[in-house]
mmCIF file of C-alpha atoms in Angstrom:
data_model
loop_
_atom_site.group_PDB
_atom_site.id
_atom_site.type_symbol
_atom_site.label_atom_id
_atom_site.label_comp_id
_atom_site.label_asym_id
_atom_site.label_seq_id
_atom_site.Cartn_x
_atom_site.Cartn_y
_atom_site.Cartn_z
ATOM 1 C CA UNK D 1112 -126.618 -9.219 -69.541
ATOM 2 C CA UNK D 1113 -130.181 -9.503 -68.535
ATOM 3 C CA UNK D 1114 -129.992 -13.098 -67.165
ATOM 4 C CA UNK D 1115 -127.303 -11.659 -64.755
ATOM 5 C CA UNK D 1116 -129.381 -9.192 -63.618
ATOM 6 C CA UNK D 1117 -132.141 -11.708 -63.098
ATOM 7 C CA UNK D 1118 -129.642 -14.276 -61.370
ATOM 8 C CA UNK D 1119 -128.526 -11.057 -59.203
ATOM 9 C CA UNK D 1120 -132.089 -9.694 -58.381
ATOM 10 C CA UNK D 1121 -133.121 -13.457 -57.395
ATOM 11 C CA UNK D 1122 -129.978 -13.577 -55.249
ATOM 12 C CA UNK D 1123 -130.622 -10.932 -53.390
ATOM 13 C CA UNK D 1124 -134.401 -11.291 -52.677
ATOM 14 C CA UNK D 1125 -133.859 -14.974 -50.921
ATOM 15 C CA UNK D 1126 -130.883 -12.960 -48.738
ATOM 16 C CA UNK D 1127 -132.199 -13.600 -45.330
ATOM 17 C CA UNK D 1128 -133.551 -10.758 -42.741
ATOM 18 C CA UNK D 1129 -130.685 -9.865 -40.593
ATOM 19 C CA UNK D 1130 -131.309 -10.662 -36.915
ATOM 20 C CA UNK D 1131 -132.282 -7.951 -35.042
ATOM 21 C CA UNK D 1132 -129.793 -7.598 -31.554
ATOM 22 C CA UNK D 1133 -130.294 -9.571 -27.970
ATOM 23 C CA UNK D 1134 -133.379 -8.321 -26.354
ATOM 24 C CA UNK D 1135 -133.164 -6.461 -23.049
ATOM 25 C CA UNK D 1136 -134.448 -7.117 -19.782
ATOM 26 C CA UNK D 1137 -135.963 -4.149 -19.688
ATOM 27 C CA UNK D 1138 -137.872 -4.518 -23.067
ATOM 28 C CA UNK D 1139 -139.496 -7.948 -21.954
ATOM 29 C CA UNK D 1140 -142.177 -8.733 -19.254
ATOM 30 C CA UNK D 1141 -142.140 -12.045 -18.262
ATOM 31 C CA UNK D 1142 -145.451 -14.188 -16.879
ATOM 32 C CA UNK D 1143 -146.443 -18.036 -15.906
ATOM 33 C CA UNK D 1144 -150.035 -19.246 -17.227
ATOM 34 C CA UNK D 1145 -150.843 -22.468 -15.375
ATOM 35 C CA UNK D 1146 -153.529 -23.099 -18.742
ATOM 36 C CA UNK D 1147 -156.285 -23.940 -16.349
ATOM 37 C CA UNK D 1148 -154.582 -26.805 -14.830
ATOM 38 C CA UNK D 1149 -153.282 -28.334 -18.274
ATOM 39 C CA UNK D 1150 -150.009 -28.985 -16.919
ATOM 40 C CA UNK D 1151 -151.542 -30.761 -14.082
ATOM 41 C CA UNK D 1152 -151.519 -34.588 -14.052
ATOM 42 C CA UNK D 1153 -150.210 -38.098 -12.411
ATOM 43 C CA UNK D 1154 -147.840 -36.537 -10.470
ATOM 44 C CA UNK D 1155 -147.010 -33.512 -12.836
ATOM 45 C CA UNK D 1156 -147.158 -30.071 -12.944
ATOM 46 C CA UNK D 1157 -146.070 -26.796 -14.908
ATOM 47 C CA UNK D 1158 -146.466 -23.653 -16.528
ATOM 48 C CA UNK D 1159 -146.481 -21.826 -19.534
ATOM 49 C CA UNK D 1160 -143.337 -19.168 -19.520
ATOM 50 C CA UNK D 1161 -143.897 -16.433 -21.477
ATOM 51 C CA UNK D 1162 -141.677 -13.544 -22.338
ATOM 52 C CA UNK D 1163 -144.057 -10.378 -24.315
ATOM 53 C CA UNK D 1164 -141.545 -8.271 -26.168
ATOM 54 C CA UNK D 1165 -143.034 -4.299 -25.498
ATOM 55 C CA UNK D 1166 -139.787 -2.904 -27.231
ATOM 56 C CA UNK D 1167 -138.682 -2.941 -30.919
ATOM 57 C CA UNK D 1168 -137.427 -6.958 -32.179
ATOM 58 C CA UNK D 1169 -135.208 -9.000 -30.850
ATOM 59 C CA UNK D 1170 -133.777 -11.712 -30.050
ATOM 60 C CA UNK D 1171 -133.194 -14.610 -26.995
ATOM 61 C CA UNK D 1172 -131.356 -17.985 -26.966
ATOM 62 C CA UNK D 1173 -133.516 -20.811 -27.481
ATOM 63 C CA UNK D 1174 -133.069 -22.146 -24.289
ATOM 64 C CA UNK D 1175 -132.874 -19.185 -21.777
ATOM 65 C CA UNK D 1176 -131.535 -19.965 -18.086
ATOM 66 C CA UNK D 1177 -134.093 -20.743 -15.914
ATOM 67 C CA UNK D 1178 -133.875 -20.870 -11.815
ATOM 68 C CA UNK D 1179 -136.705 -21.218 -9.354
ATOM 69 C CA UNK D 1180 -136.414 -19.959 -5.711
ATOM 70 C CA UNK D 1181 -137.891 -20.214 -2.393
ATOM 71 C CA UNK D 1182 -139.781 -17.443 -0.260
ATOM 72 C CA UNK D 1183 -136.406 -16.755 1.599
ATOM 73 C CA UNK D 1184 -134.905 -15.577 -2.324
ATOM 74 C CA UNK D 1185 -132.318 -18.877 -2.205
ATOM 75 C CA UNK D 1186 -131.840 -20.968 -5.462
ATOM 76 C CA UNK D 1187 -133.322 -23.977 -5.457
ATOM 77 C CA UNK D 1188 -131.592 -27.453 -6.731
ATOM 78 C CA UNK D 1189 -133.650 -27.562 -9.922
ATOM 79 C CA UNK D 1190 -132.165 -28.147 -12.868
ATOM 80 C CA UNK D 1191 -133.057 -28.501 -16.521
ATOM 81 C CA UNK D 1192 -133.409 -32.066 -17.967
ATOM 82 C CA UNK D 1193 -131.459 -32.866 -21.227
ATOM 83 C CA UNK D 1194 -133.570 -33.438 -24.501
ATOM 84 C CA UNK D 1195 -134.585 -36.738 -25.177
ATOM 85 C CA UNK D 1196 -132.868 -37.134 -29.052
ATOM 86 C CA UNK D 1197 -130.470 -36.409 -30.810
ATOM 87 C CA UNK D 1198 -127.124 -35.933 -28.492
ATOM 88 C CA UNK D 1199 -125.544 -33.167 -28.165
ATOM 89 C CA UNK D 1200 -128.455 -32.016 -30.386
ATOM 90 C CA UNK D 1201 -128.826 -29.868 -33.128
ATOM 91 C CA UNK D 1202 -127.792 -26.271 -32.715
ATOM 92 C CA UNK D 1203 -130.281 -24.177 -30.956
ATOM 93 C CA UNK D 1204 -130.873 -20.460 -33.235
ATOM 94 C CA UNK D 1205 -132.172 -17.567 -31.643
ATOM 95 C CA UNK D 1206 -135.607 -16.890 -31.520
ATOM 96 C CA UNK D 1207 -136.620 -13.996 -33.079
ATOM 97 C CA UNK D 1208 -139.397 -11.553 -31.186
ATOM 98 C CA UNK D 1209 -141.167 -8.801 -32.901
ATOM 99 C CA UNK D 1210 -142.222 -5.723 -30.949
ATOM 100 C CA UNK D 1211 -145.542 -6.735 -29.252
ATOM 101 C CA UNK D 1212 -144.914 -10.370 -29.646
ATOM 102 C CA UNK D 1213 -144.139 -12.918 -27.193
ATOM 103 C CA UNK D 1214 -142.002 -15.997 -26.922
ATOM 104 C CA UNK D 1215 -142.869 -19.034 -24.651
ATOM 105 C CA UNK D 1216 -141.886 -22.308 -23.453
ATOM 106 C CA UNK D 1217 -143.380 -25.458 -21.566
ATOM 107 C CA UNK D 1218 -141.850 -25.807 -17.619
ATOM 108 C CA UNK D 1219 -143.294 -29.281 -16.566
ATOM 109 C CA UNK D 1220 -141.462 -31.162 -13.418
ATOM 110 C CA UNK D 1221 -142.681 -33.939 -11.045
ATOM 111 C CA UNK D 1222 -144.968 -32.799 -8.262
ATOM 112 C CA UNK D 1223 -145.855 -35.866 -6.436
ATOM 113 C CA UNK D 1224 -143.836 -38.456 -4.419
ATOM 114 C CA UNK D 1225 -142.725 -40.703 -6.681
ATOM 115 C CA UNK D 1226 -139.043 -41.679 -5.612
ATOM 116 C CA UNK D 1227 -138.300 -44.243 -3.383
ATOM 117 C CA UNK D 1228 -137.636 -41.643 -1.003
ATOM 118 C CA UNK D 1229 -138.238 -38.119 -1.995
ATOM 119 C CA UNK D 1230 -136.926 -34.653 -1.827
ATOM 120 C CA UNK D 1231 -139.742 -31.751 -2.018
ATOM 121 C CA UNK D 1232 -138.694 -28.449 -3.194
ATOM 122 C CA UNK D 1233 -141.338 -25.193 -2.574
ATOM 123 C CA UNK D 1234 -140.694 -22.635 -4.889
ATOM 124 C CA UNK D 1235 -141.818 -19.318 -4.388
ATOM 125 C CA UNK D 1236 -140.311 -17.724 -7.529
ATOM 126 C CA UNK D 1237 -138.951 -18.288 -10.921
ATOM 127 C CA UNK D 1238 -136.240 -16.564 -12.738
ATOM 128 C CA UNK D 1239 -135.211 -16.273 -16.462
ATOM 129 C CA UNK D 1240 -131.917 -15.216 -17.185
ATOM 130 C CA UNK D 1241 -131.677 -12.209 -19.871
ATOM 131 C CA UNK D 1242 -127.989 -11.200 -20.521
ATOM 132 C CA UNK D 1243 -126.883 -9.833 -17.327
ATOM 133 C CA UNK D 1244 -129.994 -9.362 -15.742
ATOM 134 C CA UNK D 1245 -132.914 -11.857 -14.390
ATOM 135 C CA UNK D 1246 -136.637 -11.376 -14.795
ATOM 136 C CA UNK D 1247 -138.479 -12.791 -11.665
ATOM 137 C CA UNK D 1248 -141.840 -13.886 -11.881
ATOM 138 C CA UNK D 1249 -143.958 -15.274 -8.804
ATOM 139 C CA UNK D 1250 -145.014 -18.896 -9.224
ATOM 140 C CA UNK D 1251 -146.637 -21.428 -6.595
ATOM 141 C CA UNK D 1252 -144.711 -25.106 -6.902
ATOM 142 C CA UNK D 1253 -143.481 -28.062 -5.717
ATOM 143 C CA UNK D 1254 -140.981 -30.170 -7.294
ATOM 144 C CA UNK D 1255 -139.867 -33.266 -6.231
ATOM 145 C CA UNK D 1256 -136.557 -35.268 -6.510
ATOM 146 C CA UNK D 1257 -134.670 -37.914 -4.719
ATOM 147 C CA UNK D 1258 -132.241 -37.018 -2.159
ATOM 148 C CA UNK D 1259 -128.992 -35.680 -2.800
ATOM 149 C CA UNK D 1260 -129.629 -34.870 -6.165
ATOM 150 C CA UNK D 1261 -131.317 -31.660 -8.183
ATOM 151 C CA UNK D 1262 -135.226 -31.842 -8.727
ATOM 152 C CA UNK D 1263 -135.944 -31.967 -12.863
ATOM 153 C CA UNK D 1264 -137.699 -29.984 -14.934
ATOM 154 C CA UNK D 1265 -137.975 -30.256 -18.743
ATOM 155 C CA UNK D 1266 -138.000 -26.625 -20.788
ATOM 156 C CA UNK D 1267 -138.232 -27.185 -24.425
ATOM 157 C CA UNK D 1268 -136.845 -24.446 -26.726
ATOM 158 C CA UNK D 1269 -138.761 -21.180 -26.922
ATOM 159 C CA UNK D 1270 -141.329 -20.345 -29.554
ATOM 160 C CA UNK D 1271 -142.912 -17.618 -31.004
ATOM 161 C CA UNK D 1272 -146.545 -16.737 -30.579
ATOM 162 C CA UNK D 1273 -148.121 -14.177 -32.632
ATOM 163 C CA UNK D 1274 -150.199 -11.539 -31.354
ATOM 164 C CA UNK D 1275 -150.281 -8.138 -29.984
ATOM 165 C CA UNK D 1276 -149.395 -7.165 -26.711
ATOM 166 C CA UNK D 1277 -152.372 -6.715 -23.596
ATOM 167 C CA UNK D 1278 -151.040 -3.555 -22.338
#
């Protein structure tokens, strides 16, 4: 009798947290952090994405839609590079976001002419997709491409990042 209440007690403490529900647009401030220029290299560029949770926890999709725009609000042909790895990849879990936490991801893309012939792209605007609704953030870029075909960027799966929130 007691070792089944000690198998049932050590059952039940290693239960995992249930996930808390999708986050909301609404709940979520999104900002770009250039890190002083440490995205910045031969021929590179990119940003820091970061989504601050100001509402109770959540959750997002590891890999949140991203678009980038031009000053005239029309999507740009940019589109997010595969994963080098592992294809089609292991399955991407939500990431979890506690109140006054953020979550964040990597945007890098080519900046410079490197194609043969090239294909320069001014953005003016980025947006992440959160359910139904889009966060827009201002951003300064240009990504390059060849012709006739969608300008890259890499975005590896969001992580958390402790801390509390600014304001």
């Amino acid at each position: 009798m007691i070792l089944l209440a000690l198998l049932v007690t050590s059952t039940a403490a290693q239960a995992p947290a249930p996930m808390p529900p999708p986050c909301r647009a609404a709940q979520l401030r999104l900002s770009l952090d250039g890190k002083d220029g440490d995205f910045n290299g031969m021929s590179h560029s990119g940003v820091e994405l970061s989504l601050r949770n100001h509402g109770p926890d959540c959750t997002l999709q590891a890999l949140p839609t991203i678009a980038f725009y031009d000053a005239r609000g029309h999507v740009l042909p940019a589109t997010r590079r595969g994963p080098v790895g592992m294809h089609p990849g292991p399955a991407m879990l939500p990431v979890r976001i506690s109140g006054g936490h953020r979550a964040a991801t990597a945007l890098r893309w080519v900046s410079g002419p490197v194609f043969p012939t090239n294909r320069a792209l001014r953005a003016a605007s980025v947006t992440v997709r959160i359910g139904n609704t889009s966060l827009r953030a201002p951003i300064t870029a240009l990504l390059y491409g060849a012709p006739g075909q969608s300008a890259g960027f890499d975005q590896p799966p969001l992580r958390t990042i402790e801390g509390m929130a600014a304001g």
